[in-house]
Amino acid sequence: MKSIISLMLLFTMIHQVNSQELPYYEIPENSESYTAGAVASRMIDGLGFRFYWASEGLTQKDLDFKPTPESRTSGETIDHILGLSQVILNTAENKPNGGKQPEMSFKEKRAKILNNLKKASDILKDKSDLSEFKIIFGDKKYPFWNAINGPIADALWHCGQIVSFRRSSGNPFPKGVSVFTGKVRK
């Protein structure tokens, strides 16, 4: 019995370590000042934290769930968030959009989304002027304002859908996660 408990504790610790390798287990410390870049970075950090926990522990049943035949599944919603995270990162890197994502497992998609968001946040964090950052689609360039009301807000919206869908498929949002503080109560 003692060895079973020890084994269970070991698996729990391994899971916690693996989970914490990805960014946004908790929201990073806030900036000291309220610059444009710090605020944009914090918005992206909030998105990363919400996505981390909305997608943590999803099962295949959760990924396949959709409330109506016309809806996207949670898995298809995550594919959409992946595309949005790429637009957010491309905006921070001033790169054009339009590239296609390779085939990936759910675990790989989740990691790529979280890492895309972290990279974008890190780029923007120390900037005082965001006018240099553009969303580029072909010949069209849009100001950073469109990143806020476009892919950032859209991805936040879709994180809420994943949370709702996972509740409906019988796998509610993990307890102890505070989206207000960006911390996890242990």
GROMACS .gro file of C-alpha atoms in nm:
model
  186
    1MET     CA    1   0.000   0.000   0.000
    2LYS     CA    2   0.282   0.238   0.090
    3SER     CA    3   0.448   0.181  -0.250
    4ILE     CA    4   0.120   0.254  -0.432
    5ILE     CA    5   0.085   0.585  -0.248
    6SER     CA    6   0.449   0.670  -0.323
    7LEU     CA    7   0.393   0.587  -0.689
    8MET     CA    8   0.081   0.805  -0.701
    9LEU     CA    9   0.271   1.095  -0.543
   10LEU     CA   10   0.550   1.052  -0.797
   11PHE     CA   11   0.304   1.064  -1.090
   12THR     CA   12   0.138   1.372  -0.940
   13MET     CA   13   0.474   1.547  -0.905
   14ILE     CA   14   0.575   1.455  -1.262
   15HIS     CA   15   0.243   1.591  -1.390
   16GLN     CA   16   0.291   1.915  -1.199
   17VAL     CA   17   0.646   1.958  -1.329
   18ASN     CA   18   0.537   1.887  -1.688
   19SER     CA   19   0.244   2.128  -1.656
   20GLN     CA   20   0.467   2.401  -1.520
   21GLU     CA   21   0.708   2.373  -1.814
   22LEU     CA   22   0.452   2.552  -2.027
   23PRO     CA   23   0.405   2.924  -1.975
   24TYR     CA   24   0.100   3.061  -1.797
   25TYR     CA   25   0.049   2.814  -1.516
   26GLU     CA   26   0.026   3.147  -1.336
   27ILE     CA   27   0.033   3.502  -1.472
   28PRO     CA   28   0.383   3.654  -1.460
   29GLU     CA   29   0.454   3.941  -1.223
   30ASN     CA   30   0.309   4.271  -1.341
   31SER     CA   31   0.518   4.555  -1.478
   32GLU     CA   32   0.603   4.848  -1.256
   33SER     CA   33   0.462   5.101  -1.503
   34TYR     CA   34   0.151   5.129  -1.718
   35THR     CA   35   0.303   5.175  -2.062
   36ALA     CA   36   0.116   5.080  -2.378
   37GLY     CA   37   0.339   4.775  -2.416
   38ALA     CA   38   0.300   4.666  -2.056
   39VAL     CA   39  -0.080   4.685  -2.082
   40ALA     CA   40  -0.088   4.494  -2.413
   41SER     CA   41   0.152   4.238  -2.269
   42ARG     CA   42  -0.068   4.192  -1.963
   43MET     CA   43  -0.376   4.141  -2.182
   44ILE     CA   44  -0.189   3.865  -2.365
   45ASP     CA   45  -0.072   3.716  -2.034
   46GLY     CA   46  -0.436   3.710  -1.916
   47LEU     CA   47  -0.530   3.529  -2.236
   48GLY     CA   48  -0.245   3.283  -2.188
   49PHE     CA   49  -0.349   3.208  -1.829
   50ARG     CA   50  -0.712   3.158  -1.930
   51PHE     CA   51  -0.619   2.934  -2.221
   52TYR     CA   52  -0.378   2.732  -2.005
   53TRP     CA   53  -0.653   2.646  -1.759
   54ALA     CA   54  -0.939   2.623  -2.011
   55SER     CA   55  -0.739   2.359  -2.198
   56GLU     CA   56  -0.572   2.183  -1.902
   57GLY     CA   57  -0.685   1.822  -1.865
   58LEU     CA   58  -0.908   1.811  -2.173
   59THR     CA   59  -0.993   1.460  -2.288
   60GLN     CA   60  -1.074   1.338  -2.636
   61LYS     CA   61  -1.440   1.345  -2.533
   62ASP     CA   62  -1.401   1.715  -2.448
   63LEU     CA   63  -1.219   1.791  -2.773
   64ASP     CA   64  -1.493   1.622  -2.976
   65PHE     CA   65  -1.780   1.795  -2.793
   66LYS     CA   66  -2.000   2.053  -2.962
   67PRO     CA   67  -2.337   2.170  -2.829
   68THR     CA   68  -2.513   2.179  -3.167
   69PRO     CA   69  -2.445   2.033  -3.511
   70GLU     CA   70  -2.371   2.387  -3.639
   71SER     CA   71  -2.111   2.457  -3.368
   72ARG     CA   72  -1.738   2.400  -3.374
   73THR     CA   73  -1.604   2.125  -3.151
   74SER     CA   74  -1.370   2.225  -2.870
   75GLY     CA   75  -1.088   2.080  -3.080
   76GLU     CA   76  -1.185   2.297  -3.377
   77THR     CA   77  -1.208   2.597  -3.145
   78ILE     CA   78  -0.852   2.525  -3.026
   79ASP     CA   79  -0.741   2.513  -3.391
   80HIS     CA   80  -0.894   2.860  -3.433
   81ILE     CA   81  -0.717   2.987  -3.119
   82LEU     CA   82  -0.392   2.848  -3.259
   83GLY     CA   83  -0.440   3.062  -3.571
   84LEU     CA   84  -0.525   3.365  -3.358
   85SER     CA   85  -0.216   3.313  -3.141
   86GLN     CA   86  -0.006   3.306  -3.458
   87VAL     CA   87  -0.159   3.637  -3.573
   88ILE     CA   88  -0.081   3.787  -3.229
   89LEU     CA   89   0.281   3.668  -3.247
   90ASN     CA   90   0.320   3.776  -3.611
   91THR     CA   91   0.193   4.121  -3.513
   92ALA     CA   92   0.452   4.147  -3.235
   93GLU     CA   93   0.722   4.031  -3.479
   94ASN     CA   94   0.587   4.250  -3.765
   95LYS     CA   95   0.560   3.943  -3.988
   96PRO     CA   96   0.290   3.881  -4.251
   97ASN     CA   97   0.012   3.632  -4.181
   98GLY     CA   98  -0.107   3.354  -4.402
   99GLY     CA   99   0.119   3.058  -4.329
  100LYS     CA  100  -0.044   2.723  -4.273
  101GLN     CA  101   0.008   2.528  -3.950
  102PRO     CA  102   0.152   2.176  -3.976
  103GLU     CA  103  -0.047   1.880  -3.844
  104MET     CA  104  -0.011   1.861  -3.465
  105SER     CA  105  -0.150   1.671  -3.173
  106PHE     CA  106  -0.365   1.852  -2.917
  107LYS     CA  107  -0.068   1.861  -2.678
  108GLU     CA  108   0.153   2.019  -2.946
  109LYS     CA  109  -0.115   2.275  -3.040
  110ARG     CA  110  -0.164   2.369  -2.676
  111ALA     CA  111   0.210   2.419  -2.624
  112LYS     CA  112   0.244   2.622  -2.945
  113ILE     CA  113  -0.046   2.851  -2.848
  114LEU     CA  114   0.098   2.915  -2.503
  115ASN     CA  115   0.449   2.971  -2.637
  116ASN     CA  116   0.324   3.202  -2.916
  117LEU     CA  117   0.144   3.413  -2.656
  118LYS     CA  118   0.446   3.422  -2.424
  119LYS     CA  119   0.678   3.532  -2.706
  120ALA     CA  120   0.437   3.807  -2.814
  121SER     CA  121   0.396   3.927  -2.456
  122ASP     CA  122   0.771   3.937  -2.401
  123ILE     CA  123   0.826   4.140  -2.720
  124LEU     CA  124   0.562   4.399  -2.632
  125LYS     CA  125   0.626   4.425  -2.257
  126ASP     CA  126   0.889   4.701  -2.267
  127LYS     CA  127   0.750   4.903  -2.557
  128SER     CA  128   0.613   5.250  -2.493
  129ASP     CA  129   0.467   5.299  -2.842
  130LEU     CA  130   0.277   5.024  -3.022
  131SER     CA  131   0.226   5.214  -3.348
  132GLU     CA  132   0.519   5.027  -3.505
  133PHE     CA  133   0.334   4.694  -3.470
  134LYS     CA  134   0.101   4.603  -3.755
  135ILE     CA  135  -0.124   4.313  -3.844
  136ILE     CA  136  -0.019   4.225  -4.198
  137PHE     CA  137  -0.248   4.036  -4.437
  138GLY     CA  138  -0.105   4.042  -4.789
  139ASP     CA  139  -0.078   4.407  -4.897
  140LYS     CA  140  -0.296   4.532  -4.610
  141LYS     CA  141  -0.151   4.658  -4.283
  142TYR     CA  142  -0.370   4.725  -3.982
  143PRO     CA  143  -0.274   4.916  -3.665
  144PHE     CA  144  -0.218   4.744  -3.332
  145TRP     CA  145  -0.564   4.861  -3.225
  146ASN     CA  146  -0.701   4.585  -3.448
  147ALA     CA  147  -0.492   4.327  -3.260
  148ILE     CA  148  -0.673   4.423  -2.940
  149ASN     CA  149  -1.030   4.409  -3.070
  150GLY     CA  150  -0.944   4.136  -3.321
  151PRO     CA  151  -0.734   3.830  -3.236
  152ILE     CA  152  -0.675   3.904  -2.866
  153ALA     CA  153  -1.043   3.965  -2.784
  154ASP     CA  154  -1.152   3.682  -3.015
  155ALA     CA  155  -0.920   3.432  -2.847
  156LEU     CA  156  -1.049   3.539  -2.503
  157TRP     CA  157  -1.404   3.482  -2.629
  158HIS     CA  158  -1.313   3.134  -2.750
  159CYS     CA  159  -1.144   3.042  -2.420
  160GLY     CA  160  -1.483   3.103  -2.259
  161GLN     CA  161  -1.640   2.868  -2.513
  162ILE     CA  162  -1.394   2.594  -2.424
  163VAL     CA  163  -1.474   2.638  -2.054
  164SER     CA  164  -1.847   2.620  -2.128
  165PHE     CA  165  -1.809   2.319  -2.357
  166ARG     CA  166  -1.591   2.127  -2.110
  167ARG     CA  167  -1.854   2.181  -1.840
  168SER     CA  168  -2.117   2.048  -2.080
  169SER     CA  169  -1.906   1.741  -2.159
  170GLY     CA  170  -1.865   1.664  -1.787
  171ASN     CA  171  -1.514   1.804  -1.724
  172PRO     CA  172  -1.550   2.138  -1.540
  173PHE     CA  173  -1.284   2.407  -1.510
  174PRO     CA  174  -1.022   2.310  -1.248
  175LYS     CA  175  -1.090   2.430  -0.894
  176GLY     CA  176  -0.853   2.672  -0.727
  177VAL     CA  177  -0.772   2.872  -1.042
  178SER     CA  178  -0.833   3.245  -0.993
  179VAL     CA  179  -0.859   3.443  -1.316
  180PHE     CA  180  -0.875   3.757  -1.099
  181THR     CA  181  -0.535   3.707  -0.933
  182GLY     CA  182  -0.377   3.489  -1.202
  183LYS     CA  183  -0.275   3.241  -0.933
  184VAL     CA  184  -0.360   2.883  -0.842
  185ARG     CA  185  -0.463   2.806  -0.486
  186LYS     CA  186  -0.295   2.489  -0.373
   0.00000   0.00000   0.00000
